[in-house]
Every structure is written in structure tokens, then in C-alpha cells.
Tab-separated table of C-alpha atoms in Angstrom:
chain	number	residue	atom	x	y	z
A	799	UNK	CA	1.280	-6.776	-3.261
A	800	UNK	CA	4.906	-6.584	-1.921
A	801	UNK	CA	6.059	-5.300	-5.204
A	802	UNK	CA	9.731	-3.846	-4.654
A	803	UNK	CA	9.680	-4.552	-0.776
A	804	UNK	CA	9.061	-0.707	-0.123
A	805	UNK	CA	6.824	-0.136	2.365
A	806	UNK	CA	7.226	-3.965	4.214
A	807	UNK	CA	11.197	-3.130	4.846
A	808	UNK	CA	10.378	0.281	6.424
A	809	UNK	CA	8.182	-1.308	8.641
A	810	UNK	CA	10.627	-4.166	9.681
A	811	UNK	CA	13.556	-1.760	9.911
A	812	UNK	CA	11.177	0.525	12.388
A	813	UNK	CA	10.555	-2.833	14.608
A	814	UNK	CA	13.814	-3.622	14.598
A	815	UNK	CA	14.935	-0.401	15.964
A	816	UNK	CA	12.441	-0.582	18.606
A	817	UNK	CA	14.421	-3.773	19.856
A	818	UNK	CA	11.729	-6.529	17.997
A	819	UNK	CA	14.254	-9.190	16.887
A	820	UNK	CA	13.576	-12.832	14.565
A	821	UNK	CA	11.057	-11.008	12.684
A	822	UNK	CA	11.140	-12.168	9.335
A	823	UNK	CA	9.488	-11.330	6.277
A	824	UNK	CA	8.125	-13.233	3.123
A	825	UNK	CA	7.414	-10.719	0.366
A	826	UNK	CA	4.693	-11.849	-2.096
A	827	UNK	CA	3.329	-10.197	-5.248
A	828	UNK	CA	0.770	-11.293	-8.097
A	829	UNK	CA	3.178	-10.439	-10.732
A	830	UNK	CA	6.395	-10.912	-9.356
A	831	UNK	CA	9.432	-8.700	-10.578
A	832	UNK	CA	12.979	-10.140	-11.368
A	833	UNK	CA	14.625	-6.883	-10.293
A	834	UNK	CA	12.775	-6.593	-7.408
A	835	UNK	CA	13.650	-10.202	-6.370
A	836	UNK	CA	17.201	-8.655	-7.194
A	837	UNK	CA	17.015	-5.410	-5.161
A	838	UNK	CA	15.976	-7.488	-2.202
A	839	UNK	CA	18.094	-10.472	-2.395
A	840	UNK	CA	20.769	-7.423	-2.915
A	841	UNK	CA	20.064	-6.594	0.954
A	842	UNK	CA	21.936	-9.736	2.005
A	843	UNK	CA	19.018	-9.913	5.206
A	844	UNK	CA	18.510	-13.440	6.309
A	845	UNK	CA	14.947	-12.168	7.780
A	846	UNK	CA	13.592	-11.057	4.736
A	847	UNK	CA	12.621	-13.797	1.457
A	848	UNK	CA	11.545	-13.177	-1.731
A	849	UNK	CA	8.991	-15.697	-3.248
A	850	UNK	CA	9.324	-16.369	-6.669
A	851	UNK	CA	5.769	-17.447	-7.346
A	852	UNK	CA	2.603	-15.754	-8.168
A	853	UNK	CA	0.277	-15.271	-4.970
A	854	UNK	CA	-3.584	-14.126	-5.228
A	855	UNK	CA	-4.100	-12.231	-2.435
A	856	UNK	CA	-7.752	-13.298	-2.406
A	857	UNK	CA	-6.577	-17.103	-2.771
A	858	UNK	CA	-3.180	-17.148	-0.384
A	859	UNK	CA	-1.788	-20.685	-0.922
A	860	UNK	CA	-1.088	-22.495	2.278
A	861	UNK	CA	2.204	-23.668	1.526
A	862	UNK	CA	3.303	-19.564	2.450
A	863	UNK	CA	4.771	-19.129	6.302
A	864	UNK	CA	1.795	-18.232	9.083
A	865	UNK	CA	2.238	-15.389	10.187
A	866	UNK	CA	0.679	-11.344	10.437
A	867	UNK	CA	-0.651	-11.050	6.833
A	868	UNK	CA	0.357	-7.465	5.502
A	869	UNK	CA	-0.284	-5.358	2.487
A	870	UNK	CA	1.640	-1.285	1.841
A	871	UNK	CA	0.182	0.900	0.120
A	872	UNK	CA	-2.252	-0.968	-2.351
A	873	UNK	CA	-5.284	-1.217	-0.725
A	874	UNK	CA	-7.033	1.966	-2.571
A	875	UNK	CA	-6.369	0.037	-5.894
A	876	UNK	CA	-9.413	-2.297	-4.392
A	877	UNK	CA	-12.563	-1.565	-4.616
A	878	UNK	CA	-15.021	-2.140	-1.161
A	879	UNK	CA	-15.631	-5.693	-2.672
A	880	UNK	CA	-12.275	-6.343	-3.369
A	881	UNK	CA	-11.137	-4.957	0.331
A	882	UNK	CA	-13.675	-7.346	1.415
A	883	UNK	CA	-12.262	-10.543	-0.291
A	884	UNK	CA	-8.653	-9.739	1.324
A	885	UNK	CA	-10.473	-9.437	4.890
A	886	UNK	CA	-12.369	-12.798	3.915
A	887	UNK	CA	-9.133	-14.255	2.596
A	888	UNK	CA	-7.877	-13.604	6.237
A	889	UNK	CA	-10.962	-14.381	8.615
A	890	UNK	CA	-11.000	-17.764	6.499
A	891	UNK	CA	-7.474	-18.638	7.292
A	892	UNK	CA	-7.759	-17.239	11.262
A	893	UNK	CA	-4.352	-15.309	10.545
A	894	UNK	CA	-4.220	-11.820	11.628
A	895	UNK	CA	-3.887	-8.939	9.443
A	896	UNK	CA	-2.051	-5.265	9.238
A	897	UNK	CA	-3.222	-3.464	5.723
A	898	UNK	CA	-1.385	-0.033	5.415
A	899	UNK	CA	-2.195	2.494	2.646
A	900	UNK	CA	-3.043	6.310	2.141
A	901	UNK	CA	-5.978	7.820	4.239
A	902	UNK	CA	-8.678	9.809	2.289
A	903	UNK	CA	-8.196	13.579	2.848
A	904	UNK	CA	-10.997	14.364	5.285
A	905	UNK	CA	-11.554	17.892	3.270
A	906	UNK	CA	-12.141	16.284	-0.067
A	907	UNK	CA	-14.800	13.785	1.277
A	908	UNK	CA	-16.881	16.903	2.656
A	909	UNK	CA	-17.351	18.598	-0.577
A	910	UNK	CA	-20.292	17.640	-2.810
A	911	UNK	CA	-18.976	15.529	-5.752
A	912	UNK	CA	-19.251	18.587	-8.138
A	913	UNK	CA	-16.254	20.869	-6.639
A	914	UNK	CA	-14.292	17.751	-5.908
A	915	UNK	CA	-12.347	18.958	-9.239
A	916	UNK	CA	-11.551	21.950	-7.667
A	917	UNK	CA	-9.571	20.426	-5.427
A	918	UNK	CA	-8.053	17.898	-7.862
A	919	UNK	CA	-6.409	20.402	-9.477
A	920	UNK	CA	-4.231	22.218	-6.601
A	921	UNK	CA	-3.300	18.968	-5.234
A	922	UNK	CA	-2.086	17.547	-9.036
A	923	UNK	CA	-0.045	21.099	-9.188
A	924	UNK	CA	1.379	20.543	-5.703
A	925	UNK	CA	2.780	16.915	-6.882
A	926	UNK	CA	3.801	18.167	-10.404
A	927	UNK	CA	5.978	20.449	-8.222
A	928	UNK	CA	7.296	18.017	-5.836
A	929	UNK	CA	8.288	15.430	-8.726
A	930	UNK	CA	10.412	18.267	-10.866
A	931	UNK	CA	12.274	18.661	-7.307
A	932	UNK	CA	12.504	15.620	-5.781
A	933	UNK	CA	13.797	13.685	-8.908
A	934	UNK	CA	17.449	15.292	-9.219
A	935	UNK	CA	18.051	13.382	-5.812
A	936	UNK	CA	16.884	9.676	-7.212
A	937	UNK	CA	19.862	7.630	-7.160
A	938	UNK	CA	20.921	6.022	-9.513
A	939	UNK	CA	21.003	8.925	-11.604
A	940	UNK	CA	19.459	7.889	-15.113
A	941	UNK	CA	19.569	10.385	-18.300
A	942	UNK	CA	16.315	9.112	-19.638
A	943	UNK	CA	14.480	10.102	-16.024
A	944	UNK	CA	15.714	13.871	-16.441
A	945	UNK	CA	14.758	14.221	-20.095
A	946	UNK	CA	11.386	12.933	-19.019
A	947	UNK	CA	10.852	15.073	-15.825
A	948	UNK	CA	12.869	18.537	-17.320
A	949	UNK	CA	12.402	18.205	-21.281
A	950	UNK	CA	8.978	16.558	-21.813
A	951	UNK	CA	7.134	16.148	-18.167
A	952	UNK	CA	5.548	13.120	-18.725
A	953	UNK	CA	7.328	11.596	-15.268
A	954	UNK	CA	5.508	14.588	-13.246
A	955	UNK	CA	2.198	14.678	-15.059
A	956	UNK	CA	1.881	10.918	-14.252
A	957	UNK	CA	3.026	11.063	-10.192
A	958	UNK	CA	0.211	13.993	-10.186
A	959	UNK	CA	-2.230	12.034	-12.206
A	960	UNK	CA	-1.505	8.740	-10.018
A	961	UNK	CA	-1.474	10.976	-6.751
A	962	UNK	CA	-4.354	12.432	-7.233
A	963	UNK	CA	-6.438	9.488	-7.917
A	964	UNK	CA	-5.059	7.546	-5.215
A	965	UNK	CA	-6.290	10.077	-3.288
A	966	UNK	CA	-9.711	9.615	-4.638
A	967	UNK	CA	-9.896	6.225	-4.036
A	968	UNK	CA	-8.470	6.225	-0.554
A	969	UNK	CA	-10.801	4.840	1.991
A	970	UNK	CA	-11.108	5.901	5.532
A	971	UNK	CA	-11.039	4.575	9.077
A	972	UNK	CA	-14.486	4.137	9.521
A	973	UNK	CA	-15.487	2.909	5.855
A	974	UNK	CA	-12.752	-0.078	6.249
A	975	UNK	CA	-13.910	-0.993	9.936
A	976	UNK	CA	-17.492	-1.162	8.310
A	977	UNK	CA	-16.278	-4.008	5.152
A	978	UNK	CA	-14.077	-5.590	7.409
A	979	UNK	CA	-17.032	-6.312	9.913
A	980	UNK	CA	-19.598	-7.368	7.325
A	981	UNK	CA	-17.171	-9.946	6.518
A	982	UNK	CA	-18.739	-13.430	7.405
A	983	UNK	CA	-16.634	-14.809	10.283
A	984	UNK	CA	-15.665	-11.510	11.214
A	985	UNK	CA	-17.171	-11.629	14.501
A	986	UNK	CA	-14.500	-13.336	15.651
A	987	UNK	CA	-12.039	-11.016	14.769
A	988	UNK	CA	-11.054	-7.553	17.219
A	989	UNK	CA	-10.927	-4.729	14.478
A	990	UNK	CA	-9.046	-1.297	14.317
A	991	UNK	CA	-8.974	1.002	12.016
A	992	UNK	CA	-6.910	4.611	12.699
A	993	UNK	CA	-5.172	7.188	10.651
A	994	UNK	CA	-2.234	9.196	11.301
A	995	UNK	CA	-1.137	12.080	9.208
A	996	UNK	CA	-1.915	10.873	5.414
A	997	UNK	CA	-1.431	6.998	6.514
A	998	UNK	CA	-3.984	4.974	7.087
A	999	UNK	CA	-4.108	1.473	9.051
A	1000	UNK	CA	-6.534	-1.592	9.432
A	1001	UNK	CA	-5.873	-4.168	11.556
A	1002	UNK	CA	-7.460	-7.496	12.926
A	1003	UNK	CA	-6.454	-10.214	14.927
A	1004	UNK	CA	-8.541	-13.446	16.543
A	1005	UNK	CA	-10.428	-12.516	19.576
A	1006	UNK	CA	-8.738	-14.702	22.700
């Protein structure tokens, strides 16, 4: 689920800050995107590859580099069975794995299902907001994004729809540490699951 490279470059430009160098990247998608392939071939970073081909994240073909198997900011788009294939997918192959996405907010999983509306509804208002001021600063500039954001909203109304469902649908620490251990063969595995902020991180490794 590479998709544009977003959240997989941040990470390797944060490593290689920290002084982590010959990390390289292979950036994999189901439905892979021309212009993506473009924006990241674009780069002109030895370290970091595009593949062309489709890859199932449940079915990783083994022709792909070894290596830490990573996934930004998708994971709430699975459901627990789903999040439990990708772990399998994993544990099968004995390659570790790093799986970033949003956390849950902690307040909206302690109301009972009926006010969880309530909430909804600030939170969609909050990212309507942010979208009407955030998008004057998107480069490149494009005339079709303003007439969408300023003269018929349809850009904000769908970040606040999509925001606030992802939020729904986020897991937490301690509901991904309990899928990823009733994986079979995940006994084998050391598990951690923490959040920090509204970020949210699983990871697993073989135990030595």
C-alpha cells in the first residue's frame, strides 16, 4: 500500500538524518499508479525503487527484496481479519514487520456507540476547516482544486468525511497486539504495539 511513497519517504528521510545509511526502499502497491511511479522516479534516489507490478499484500511474491516489511497509513482500511492476514502474510515468510497508521482517539472509544455521532460531527467541522485553509498552500497550484474547495466544497466535505471515518476505524495498541498474537506462528514473533500523539505503530520481529 505504498501508493505515492508518502509516508515510506518520511520515514527513510528521518533515518537518514539520524545517520542510518544503505537503507533502501522498494515501494509496492495493489494498484500501482503511473504518476506515482513518476513522482518517485522524479526524486532521482538510488535507495528508493518503484515496482511496477501489482503486489497482494496478503500474497507478497518472493521474487520482492527481504527486508522490514512496512505499510503507512492503510491499516484502518482492514478490517481485524484482514490485519490478521498481513500479520500471517509476515509470520509465514519469518520477515519482520513495521505497520504505521492513525491511532483511535481514546475519547471516542469510551462513549457508548449512541453519542459517538456527537463527536463525529465537531471533528468533521474541525477538518472542513483545516482543508479550506490548508489548500491555498498545495503546490502545484491547480484552478480546478480552488473552485472545488472555495466555490462548491466538495474537496473539504470529502477530507472531513474520509477523516472522520478513518478515525472510526482506527484500531488501537492493545486491539492490534491481540490479532497479531492470535496469528498462528506468532509465538515466535516479539510484538509491540505503542502510540504516540495520533500515530499509531505495530511492530514484530523473530524472537533470537
Amino acid at each position: 500500500c505504498s501508493g505515492g511513497g508518502g509516508g515510506a519517504l518520511a520515514m527513510r528521510a528521518l533515518l537518514l538524518e539520524q545517520g542510518h545509511e544503505g537503507l533502501a526502499l522498494v515501494l509496492t502497491d495493489r494498484y500501482p499508479s503511473a504518476a506515482a511511479a513518476a513522482r518517485v522516479q522524479a526524486l532521482g534516489d538510488p535507495g528508493v525503487r518503484w515496482h511496477p507490478a501489482p503486489v497482494d499484500a496478503f500474497h507478497v511474491p518472493p521474487g520482492l527484496p527481504t527486508g522490514i516489511r512496512t505499510m503507512y497509513g492503510a491499516l484502518h482500511h482492514f478490517p481485524p481479519e484482514g490485519v490478521q492476514q498481513l500479520v500471517q502474510a509476515a509470520v509465514d515468510d519469518g520477515v519482520p514487520l513495521a505497520f504505521f497508521d492513525v491511532a483511535a482517539p481514546p475519547a471516542l472509544r469510551k462513549l457508548p456507540g449512541v453519542l459517538v455521532p456527537l463527536l463525529a460531527v465537531p471533528n468533521m467541522v474541525f477538518l472542513f476547516a483545516a482543508c479550506v485553509l490548508l489548500v491555498p498552500f498545495v503546490r502545484p497550484f491547480r484552478f480546478t482544486r480552488a473552485l472545488l474547495t472555495y466555490l462548491l466544497p466538495a474537496i473539504p466535505l470529502l477530507f472531513a468525511w474520509d477523516g472522520m471515518v478513518s478515525g472510526l476505524r482506527a484500531y488501537t495498541p492493545e486491539e492490534l497486539l491481540a490479532l497479531a498474537k492470535a496469528v498462528p506462528g506468532s509465538e515466535r514473533y516479539t510484538w509491540r504495539a505503542t502510540r504516540g500523539g495520533t500515530a499509531l505503530c505495530l511492530l514484530g520481529y523473530p524472537a533470537r
